[in-house]
Amino acid sequence: MTASTLLLDDITLTYPDGEGRLTALDGVCLAVDAGTVTACVGPSGSGKSSLLAVAATLVTPDSGRVVVAGTDTADLGPAEKAALRRTRLGIVFQQPNLLPSLTAAEQLQVMAHLAGRRPRAAQAHALELLAAVGLADQAHRRPHQLSGGQRQRVNIARALMNEPAVLLVDEPTSALDHERGAAILDLLLTLTRDRGTATVLVTHDRAHLERMDAVVTMTDGRLSTARAATG
């Protein structure tokens, strides 16, 4: 059996809370295979953001293992984790946070520069990705010239720029209307399968959960499986 591309194994995470500790994640286990999307749902404050932060190696858990594309991150120092995030992890934040002075293509090329890729190859790859998200004709536009849905597509393309094994997506449709939100979810499903990423999608949008490969629910820091992956 092939190992999952992303593995969270018995993760516990606590934060200081007065004289005690607040448990954000309580024995969380999650395995996501390449080419599949796992949706994570649950009420605000249930631990979904903490789960993404741990999976992204931005926060170190109290206990448990985070394994990304075969690399156990417990063995990595801060610089090595940063390198892993640049090359093996793609993160789609809730707000695109695009740099206002850069064109859509340049937003992506910055990521390639940080990873040490050659400028000419980076430019070609940026244009290829923008075409993949339906923005081939918007490559030279700046954020203020793009709609909200287009900015989110640039955000997704940017996260894929360095060909990550794992894609972590935080509420990508929260600022979009139903039609544009559905289009973004369609795009994420297509890109996941085309590019073989192991995708975790945190969402409040339950309208399209039946299309996900798996659905898990976070409640008070505990993860339960609402629907397991099929196939």
PDB file of C-alpha atoms in Angstrom:
ATOM      1  CA  MET A   1       0.000   0.000   0.000  1.00  0.00           C
ATOM      2  CA  THR A   2       1.385   3.394  -0.992  1.00  0.00           C
ATOM      3  CA  ALA A   3       2.054   5.799   1.867  1.00  0.00           C
ATOM      4  CA  SER A   4      -0.155   8.890   1.983  1.00  0.00           C
ATOM      5  CA  THR A   5       1.409  12.080   0.657  1.00  0.00           C
ATOM      6  CA  LEU A   6       0.292  13.965   3.776  1.00  0.00           C
ATOM      7  CA  LEU A   7       0.111  12.219   7.135  1.00  0.00           C
ATOM      8  CA  LEU A   8      -0.860  13.718  10.482  1.00  0.00           C
ATOM      9  CA  ASP A   9      -0.323  11.030  13.081  1.00  0.00           C
ATOM     10  CA  ASP A  10      -1.823  11.480  16.571  1.00  0.00           C
ATOM     11  CA  ILE A  11      -1.313  15.241  16.646  1.00  0.00           C
ATOM     12  CA  THR A  12      -1.856  17.110  19.905  1.00  0.00           C
ATOM     13  CA  LEU A  13      -1.481  20.883  20.090  1.00  0.00           C
ATOM     14  CA  THR A  14      -2.076  23.077  23.124  1.00  0.00           C
ATOM     15  CA  TYR A  15      -1.774  26.789  23.819  1.00  0.00           C
ATOM     16  CA  PRO A  16      -1.280  28.666  27.110  1.00  0.00           C
ATOM     17  CA  ASP A  17      -4.628  29.701  28.588  1.00  0.00           C
ATOM     18  CA  GLY A  18      -4.295  31.576  31.860  1.00  0.00           C
ATOM     19  CA  GLU A  19      -2.821  29.145  34.370  1.00  0.00           C
ATOM     20  CA  GLY A  20      -3.642  26.145  32.214  1.00  0.00           C
ATOM     21  CA  ARG A  21      -3.498  24.965  28.625  1.00  0.00           C
ATOM     22  CA  LEU A  22      -6.133  25.093  25.899  1.00  0.00           C
ATOM     23  CA  THR A  23      -6.235  22.038  23.637  1.00  0.00           C
ATOM     24  CA  ALA A  24      -6.530  23.057  19.981  1.00  0.00           C
ATOM     25  CA  LEU A  25      -5.902  19.609  18.472  1.00  0.00           C
ATOM     26  CA  ASP A  26      -6.570  16.418  20.413  1.00  0.00           C
ATOM     27  CA  GLY A  27      -5.078  13.234  18.969  1.00  0.00           C
ATOM     28  CA  VAL A  28      -5.778  14.203  15.355  1.00  0.00           C
ATOM     29  CA  CYS A  29      -5.030  11.654  12.651  1.00  0.00           C
ATOM     30  CA  LEU A  30      -5.399  12.436   8.951  1.00  0.00           C
ATOM     31  CA  ALA A  31      -4.028  10.796   5.812  1.00  0.00           C
ATOM     32  CA  VAL A  32      -4.426  12.362   2.357  1.00  0.00           C
ATOM     33  CA  ASP A  33      -3.342  10.640  -0.842  1.00  0.00           C
ATOM     34  CA  ALA A  34      -1.989  12.216  -4.005  1.00  0.00           C
ATOM     35  CA  GLY A  35      -4.675  13.352  -6.430  1.00  0.00           C
ATOM     36  CA  THR A  36      -7.426  13.568  -3.802  1.00  0.00           C
ATOM     37  CA  VAL A  37      -9.233  16.355  -1.966  1.00  0.00           C
ATOM     38  CA  THR A  38     -10.173  16.023   1.702  1.00  0.00           C
ATOM     39  CA  ALA A  39     -12.605  18.676   2.908  1.00  0.00           C
ATOM     40  CA  CYS A  40     -12.467  19.689   6.570  1.00  0.00           C
ATOM     41  CA  VAL A  41     -15.597  21.246   8.048  1.00  0.00           C
ATOM     42  CA  GLY A  42     -16.645  22.321  11.528  1.00  0.00           C
ATOM     43  CA  PRO A  43     -17.707  25.364  13.530  1.00  0.00           C
ATOM     44  CA  SER A  44     -15.490  28.397  14.057  1.00  0.00           C
ATOM     45  CA  GLY A  45     -12.969  27.786  16.827  1.00  0.00           C
ATOM     46  CA  SER A  46     -13.079  24.021  16.409  1.00  0.00           C
ATOM     47  CA  GLY A  47      -9.416  23.688  15.411  1.00  0.00           C
ATOM     48  CA  LYS A  48      -9.519  23.779  11.599  1.00  0.00           C
ATOM     49  CA  SER A  49      -7.016  26.645  11.324  1.00  0.00           C
ATOM     50  CA  SER A  50      -4.723  24.933  13.822  1.00  0.00           C
ATOM     51  CA  LEU A  51      -4.844  21.780  11.717  1.00  0.00           C
ATOM     52  CA  LEU A  52      -3.766  23.696   8.618  1.00  0.00           C
ATOM     53  CA  ALA A  53      -1.016  25.506  10.528  1.00  0.00           C
ATOM     54  CA  VAL A  54       0.414  22.211  11.800  1.00  0.00           C
ATOM     55  CA  ALA A  55       0.144  20.546   8.381  1.00  0.00           C
ATOM     56  CA  ALA A  56       1.962  23.549   6.873  1.00  0.00           C
ATOM     57  CA  THR A  57       4.761  23.207   9.472  1.00  0.00           C
ATOM     58  CA  LEU A  58       4.033  26.766  10.620  1.00  0.00           C
ATOM     59  CA  VAL A  59       3.242  25.504  14.127  1.00  0.00           C
ATOM     60  CA  THR A  60       4.995  22.616  15.872  1.00  0.00           C
ATOM     61  CA  PRO A  61       2.623  20.275  17.720  1.00  0.00           C
ATOM     62  CA  ASP A  62       3.149  19.166  21.309  1.00  0.00           C
ATOM     63  CA  SER A  63       3.211  15.558  20.137  1.00  0.00           C
ATOM     64  CA  GLY A  64       2.592  13.433  17.063  1.00  0.00           C
ATOM     65  CA  ARG A  65       4.090  13.310  13.586  1.00  0.00           C
ATOM     66  CA  VAL A  66       3.632  15.409  10.452  1.00  0.00           C
ATOM     67  CA  VAL A  67       4.920  13.638   7.341  1.00  0.00           C
ATOM     68  CA  VAL A  68       4.972  15.514   4.024  1.00  0.00           C
ATOM     69  CA  ALA A  69       5.816  13.560   0.873  1.00  0.00           C
ATOM     70  CA  GLY A  70       7.770  11.023   2.908  1.00  0.00           C
ATOM     71  CA  THR A  71       9.638  13.584   5.035  1.00  0.00           C
ATOM     72  CA  ASP A  72       9.051  13.448   8.779  1.00  0.00           C
ATOM     73  CA  THR A  73       9.080  17.131   9.697  1.00  0.00           C
ATOM     74  CA  ALA A  74       9.990  16.405  13.323  1.00  0.00           C
ATOM     75  CA  ASP A  75      13.540  15.834  12.079  1.00  0.00           C
ATOM     76  CA  LEU A  76      13.773  19.287  10.457  1.00  0.00           C
ATOM     77  CA  GLY A  77      15.065  22.573  11.826  1.00  0.00           C
ATOM     78  CA  PRO A  78      13.422  25.952  11.104  1.00  0.00           C
ATOM     79  CA  ALA A  79      15.428  26.590   7.926  1.00  0.00           C
ATOM     80  CA  GLU A  80      14.705  23.100   6.621  1.00  0.00           C
ATOM     81  CA  LYS A  81      10.989  23.516   7.318  1.00  0.00           C
ATOM     82  CA  ALA A  82      11.021  26.816   5.432  1.00  0.00           C
ATOM     83  CA  ALA A  83      12.680  25.077   2.481  1.00  0.00           C
ATOM     84  CA  LEU A  84      10.051  22.325   2.633  1.00  0.00           C
ATOM     85  CA  ARG A  85       7.268  24.906   2.525  1.00  0.00           C
ATOM     86  CA  ARG A  86       8.831  26.546  -0.526  1.00  0.00           C
ATOM     87  CA  THR A  87       9.208  23.312  -2.475  1.00  0.00           C
ATOM     88  CA  ARG A  88       6.732  20.671  -1.241  1.00  0.00           C
ATOM     89  CA  LEU A  89       3.838  22.652   0.236  1.00  0.00           C
ATOM     90  CA  GLY A  90       1.408  25.011  -1.451  1.00  0.00           C
ATOM     91  CA  ILE A  91      -0.732  27.212   0.787  1.00  0.00           C
ATOM     92  CA  VAL A  92      -3.850  29.035  -0.430  1.00  0.00           C
ATOM     93  CA  PHE A  93      -4.789  31.620   2.164  1.00  0.00           C
ATOM     94  CA  GLN A  94      -8.346  32.820   2.721  1.00  0.00           C
ATOM     95  CA  GLN A  95      -7.412  36.264   1.390  1.00  0.00           C
ATOM     96  CA  PRO A  96      -5.211  36.323  -1.727  1.00  0.00           C
ATOM     97  CA  ASN A  97      -2.832  38.949  -0.273  1.00  0.00           C
ATOM     98  CA  LEU A  98      -1.407  39.724  -3.690  1.00  0.00           C
ATOM     99  CA  LEU A  99       1.318  42.341  -3.981  1.00  0.00           C
ATOM    100  CA  PRO A 100      -0.404  45.403  -5.492  1.00  0.00           C
ATOM    101  CA  SER A 101       2.540  46.492  -7.654  1.00  0.00           C
ATOM    102  CA  LEU A 102       3.046  43.115  -9.366  1.00  0.00           C
ATOM    103  CA  THR A 103       1.223  41.629 -12.335  1.00  0.00           C
ATOM    104  CA  ALA A 104      -0.471  38.244 -12.069  1.00  0.00           C
ATOM    105  CA  ALA A 105       2.513  36.558 -13.724  1.00  0.00           C
ATOM    106  CA  GLU A 106       4.980  38.325 -11.449  1.00  0.00           C
ATOM    107  CA  GLN A 107       3.083  37.163  -8.336  1.00  0.00           C
ATOM    108  CA  LEU A 108       3.937  33.605  -9.362  1.00  0.00           C
ATOM    109  CA  GLN A 109       7.491  34.356 -10.453  1.00  0.00           C
ATOM    110  CA  VAL A 110       8.315  35.694  -6.988  1.00  0.00           C
ATOM    111  CA  MET A 111       7.615  32.218  -5.584  1.00  0.00           C
ATOM    112  CA  ALA A 112       9.949  30.638  -8.117  1.00  0.00           C
ATOM    113  CA  HIS A 113      12.655  33.174  -7.273  1.00  0.00           C
ATOM    114  CA  LEU A 114      12.393  32.266  -3.569  1.00  0.00           C
ATOM    115  CA  ALA A 115      12.875  28.621  -4.498  1.00  0.00           C
ATOM    116  CA  GLY A 116      15.946  29.425  -6.631  1.00  0.00           C
ATOM    117  CA  ARG A 117      14.426  28.618 -10.018  1.00  0.00           C
ATOM    118  CA  ARG A 118      15.757  30.138 -13.224  1.00  0.00           C
ATOM    119  CA  PRO A 119      13.908  33.299 -14.319  1.00  0.00           C
ATOM    120  CA  ARG A 120      13.211  32.221 -17.897  1.00  0.00           C
ATOM    121  CA  ALA A 121      11.836  28.835 -16.835  1.00  0.00           C
ATOM    122  CA  ALA A 122       9.855  30.511 -14.066  1.00  0.00           C
ATOM    123  CA  GLN A 123       8.219  32.920 -16.489  1.00  0.00           C
ATOM    124  CA  ALA A 124       7.135  30.119 -18.801  1.00  0.00           C
ATOM    125  CA  HIS A 125       5.791  28.063 -15.896  1.00  0.00           C
ATOM    126  CA  ALA A 126       3.901  31.072 -14.511  1.00  0.00           C
ATOM    127  CA  LEU A 127       2.160  31.620 -17.835  1.00  0.00           C
ATOM    128  CA  GLU A 128       1.334  27.907 -18.081  1.00  0.00           C
ATOM    129  CA  LEU A 129      -0.241  27.934 -14.626  1.00  0.00           C
ATOM    130  CA  LEU A 130      -2.230  31.091 -15.293  1.00  0.00           C
ATOM    131  CA  ALA A 131      -3.589  29.395 -18.394  1.00  0.00           C
ATOM    132  CA  ALA A 132      -4.480  26.346 -16.297  1.00  0.00           C
ATOM    133  CA  VAL A 133      -6.597  28.507 -13.970  1.00  0.00           C
ATOM    134  CA  GLY A 134      -8.264  30.316 -16.873  1.00  0.00           C
ATOM    135  CA  LEU A 135      -6.264  33.549 -16.720  1.00  0.00           C
ATOM    136  CA  ALA A 136      -4.058  33.316 -19.796  1.00  0.00           C
ATOM    137  CA  ASP A 137      -5.292  36.714 -20.959  1.00  0.00           C
ATOM    138  CA  GLN A 138      -4.849  38.358 -17.539  1.00  0.00           C
ATOM    139  CA  ALA A 139      -1.147  37.665 -16.963  1.00  0.00           C
ATOM    140  CA  HIS A 140      -0.111  41.320 -17.235  1.00  0.00           C
ATOM    141  CA  ARG A 141      -2.883  42.740 -15.066  1.00  0.00           C
ATOM    142  CA  ARG A 142      -2.342  43.921 -11.500  1.00  0.00           C
ATOM    143  CA  PRO A 143      -4.624  42.936  -8.580  1.00  0.00           C
ATOM    144  CA  HIS A 144      -6.800  46.067  -8.758  1.00  0.00           C
ATOM    145  CA  GLN A 145      -7.588  45.186 -12.373  1.00  0.00           C
ATOM    146  CA  LEU A 146      -8.869  41.715 -11.454  1.00  0.00           C
ATOM    147  CA  SER A 147     -12.173  40.562  -9.973  1.00  0.00           C
ATOM    148  CA  GLY A 148     -12.327  38.797  -6.610  1.00  0.00           C
ATOM    149  CA  GLY A 149     -12.640  35.421  -8.288  1.00  0.00           C
ATOM    150  CA  GLN A 150      -9.706  36.165 -10.583  1.00  0.00           C
ATOM    151  CA  ARG A 151      -7.536  37.213  -7.639  1.00  0.00           C
ATOM    152  CA  GLN A 152      -8.349  33.934  -5.906  1.00  0.00           C
ATOM    153  CA  ARG A 153      -7.345  32.051  -9.068  1.00  0.00           C
ATOM    154  CA  VAL A 154      -3.994  33.860  -9.027  1.00  0.00           C
ATOM    155  CA  ASN A 155      -3.702  32.874  -5.357  1.00  0.00           C
ATOM    156  CA  ILE A 156      -4.213  29.208  -6.273  1.00  0.00           C
ATOM    157  CA  ALA A 157      -1.801  29.360  -9.215  1.00  0.00           C
ATOM    158  CA  ARG A 158       0.820  30.974  -6.969  1.00  0.00           C
ATOM    159  CA  ALA A 159       0.495  28.119  -4.473  1.00  0.00           C
ATOM    160  CA  LEU A 160       1.148  25.628  -7.289  1.00  0.00           C
ATOM    161  CA  MET A 161       4.135  27.472  -8.729  1.00  0.00           C
ATOM    162  CA  ASN A 162       6.783  25.251  -7.176  1.00  0.00           C
ATOM    163  CA  GLU A 163       4.903  22.019  -7.944  1.00  0.00           C
ATOM    164  CA  PRO A 164       4.003  21.092  -4.361  1.00  0.00           C
ATOM    165  CA  ALA A 165       3.097  17.595  -3.250  1.00  0.00           C
ATOM    166  CA  VAL A 166       0.611  18.962  -0.715  1.00  0.00           C
ATOM    167  CA  LEU A 167      -1.895  21.778  -1.220  1.00  0.00           C
ATOM    168  CA  LEU A 168      -3.491  23.376   1.860  1.00  0.00           C
ATOM    169  CA  VAL A 169      -6.485  25.604   1.175  1.00  0.00           C
ATOM    170  CA  ASP A 170      -8.168  27.849   3.748  1.00  0.00           C
ATOM    171  CA  GLU A 171     -11.756  28.954   3.021  1.00  0.00           C
ATOM    172  CA  PRO A 172     -11.144  29.871  -0.649  1.00  0.00           C
ATOM    173  CA  THR A 173     -14.775  30.828  -1.310  1.00  0.00           C
ATOM    174  CA  SER A 174     -15.540  32.886   1.805  1.00  0.00           C
ATOM    175  CA  ALA A 175     -15.386  36.256   0.004  1.00  0.00           C
ATOM    176  CA  LEU A 176     -17.088  35.064  -3.204  1.00  0.00           C
ATOM    177  CA  ASP A 177     -20.692  34.684  -4.259  1.00  0.00           C
ATOM    178  CA  HIS A 178     -22.144  31.218  -4.833  1.00  0.00           C
ATOM    179  CA  GLU A 179     -21.409  31.066  -8.565  1.00  0.00           C
ATOM    180  CA  ARG A 180     -17.800  32.241  -8.277  1.00  0.00           C
ATOM    181  CA  GLY A 181     -17.270  30.053  -5.214  1.00  0.00           C
ATOM    182  CA  ALA A 182     -18.494  26.989  -7.099  1.00  0.00           C
ATOM    183  CA  ALA A 183     -16.117  27.813  -9.956  1.00  0.00           C
ATOM    184  CA  ILE A 184     -13.165  27.980  -7.534  1.00  0.00           C
ATOM    185  CA  LEU A 185     -14.071  24.587  -6.036  1.00  0.00           C
ATOM    186  CA  ASP A 186     -14.348  23.132  -9.558  1.00  0.00           C
ATOM    187  CA  LEU A 187     -10.899  24.500 -10.295  1.00  0.00           C
ATOM    188  CA  LEU A 188      -9.365  23.032  -7.124  1.00  0.00           C
ATOM    189  CA  LEU A 189     -10.820  19.592  -7.842  1.00  0.00           C
ATOM    190  CA  THR A 190      -9.508  19.672 -11.412  1.00  0.00           C
ATOM    191  CA  LEU A 191      -6.043  20.918 -10.482  1.00  0.00           C
ATOM    192  CA  THR A 192      -5.709  18.370  -7.675  1.00  0.00           C
ATOM    193  CA  ARG A 193      -6.355  15.506 -10.057  1.00  0.00           C
ATOM    194  CA  ASP A 194      -4.356  16.929 -12.943  1.00  0.00           C
ATOM    195  CA  ARG A 195      -1.320  17.769 -10.818  1.00  0.00           C
ATOM    196  CA  GLY A 196      -1.503  14.958  -8.279  1.00  0.00           C
ATOM    197  CA  THR A 197      -1.490  17.065  -5.145  1.00  0.00           C
ATOM    198  CA  ALA A 198      -2.764  15.848  -1.790  1.00  0.00           C
ATOM    199  CA  THR A 199      -5.231  18.633  -1.043  1.00  0.00           C
ATOM    200  CA  VAL A 200      -6.809  19.621   2.272  1.00  0.00           C
ATOM    201  CA  LEU A 201      -9.656  22.104   1.891  1.00  0.00           C
ATOM    202  CA  VAL A 202     -11.023  23.892   4.957  1.00  0.00           C
ATOM    203  CA  THR A 203     -14.466  25.191   4.091  1.00  0.00           C
ATOM    204  CA  HIS A 204     -17.817  26.317   5.455  1.00  0.00           C
ATOM    205  CA  ASP A 205     -19.427  25.700   2.063  1.00  0.00           C
ATOM    206  CA  ARG A 206     -21.290  22.398   2.409  1.00  0.00           C
ATOM    207  CA  ALA A 207     -23.017  22.642  -0.969  1.00  0.00           C
ATOM    208  CA  HIS A 208     -20.313  20.698  -2.824  1.00  0.00           C
ATOM    209  CA  LEU A 209     -19.063  18.240  -0.196  1.00  0.00           C
ATOM    210  CA  GLU A 210     -20.422  15.243  -2.112  1.00  0.00           C
ATOM    211  CA  ARG A 211     -17.828  15.954  -4.797  1.00  0.00           C
ATOM    212  CA  MET A 212     -14.880  15.660  -2.411  1.00  0.00           C
ATOM    213  CA  ASP A 213     -12.912  12.438  -2.065  1.00  0.00           C
ATOM    214  CA  ALA A 214     -13.273  12.540   1.715  1.00  0.00           C
ATOM    215  CA  VAL A 215     -14.937  14.774   4.305  1.00  0.00           C
ATOM    216  CA  VAL A 216     -13.785  15.128   7.910  1.00  0.00           C
ATOM    217  CA  THR A 217     -15.376  17.136  10.703  1.00  0.00           C
ATOM    218  CA  MET A 218     -13.487  19.043  13.393  1.00  0.00           C
ATOM    219  CA  THR A 219     -15.233  19.467  16.743  1.00  0.00           C
ATOM    220  CA  ASP A 220     -13.454  20.825  19.831  1.00  0.00           C
ATOM    221  CA  GLY A 221     -10.068  19.791  18.472  1.00  0.00           C
ATOM    222  CA  ARG A 222     -11.098  16.246  17.589  1.00  0.00           C
ATOM    223  CA  LEU A 223     -11.347  14.995  14.018  1.00  0.00           C
ATOM    224  CA  SER A 224     -14.018  12.567  12.880  1.00  0.00           C
ATOM    225  CA  THR A 225     -14.614  11.113   9.438  1.00  0.00           C
ATOM    226  CA  ALA A 226     -17.929  12.143   7.952  1.00  0.00           C
ATOM    227  CA  ARG A 227     -17.223  10.327   4.696  1.00  0.00           C
ATOM    228  CA  ALA A 228     -14.129   8.321   3.902  1.00  0.00           C
ATOM    229  CA  ALA A 229     -12.294   8.388   0.602  1.00  0.00           C
ATOM    230  CA  THR A 230     -13.757   6.052  -1.998  1.00  0.00           C
ATOM    231  CA  GLY A 231     -12.086   3.975  -4.643  1.00  0.00           C
TER     232      GLY A 231
END
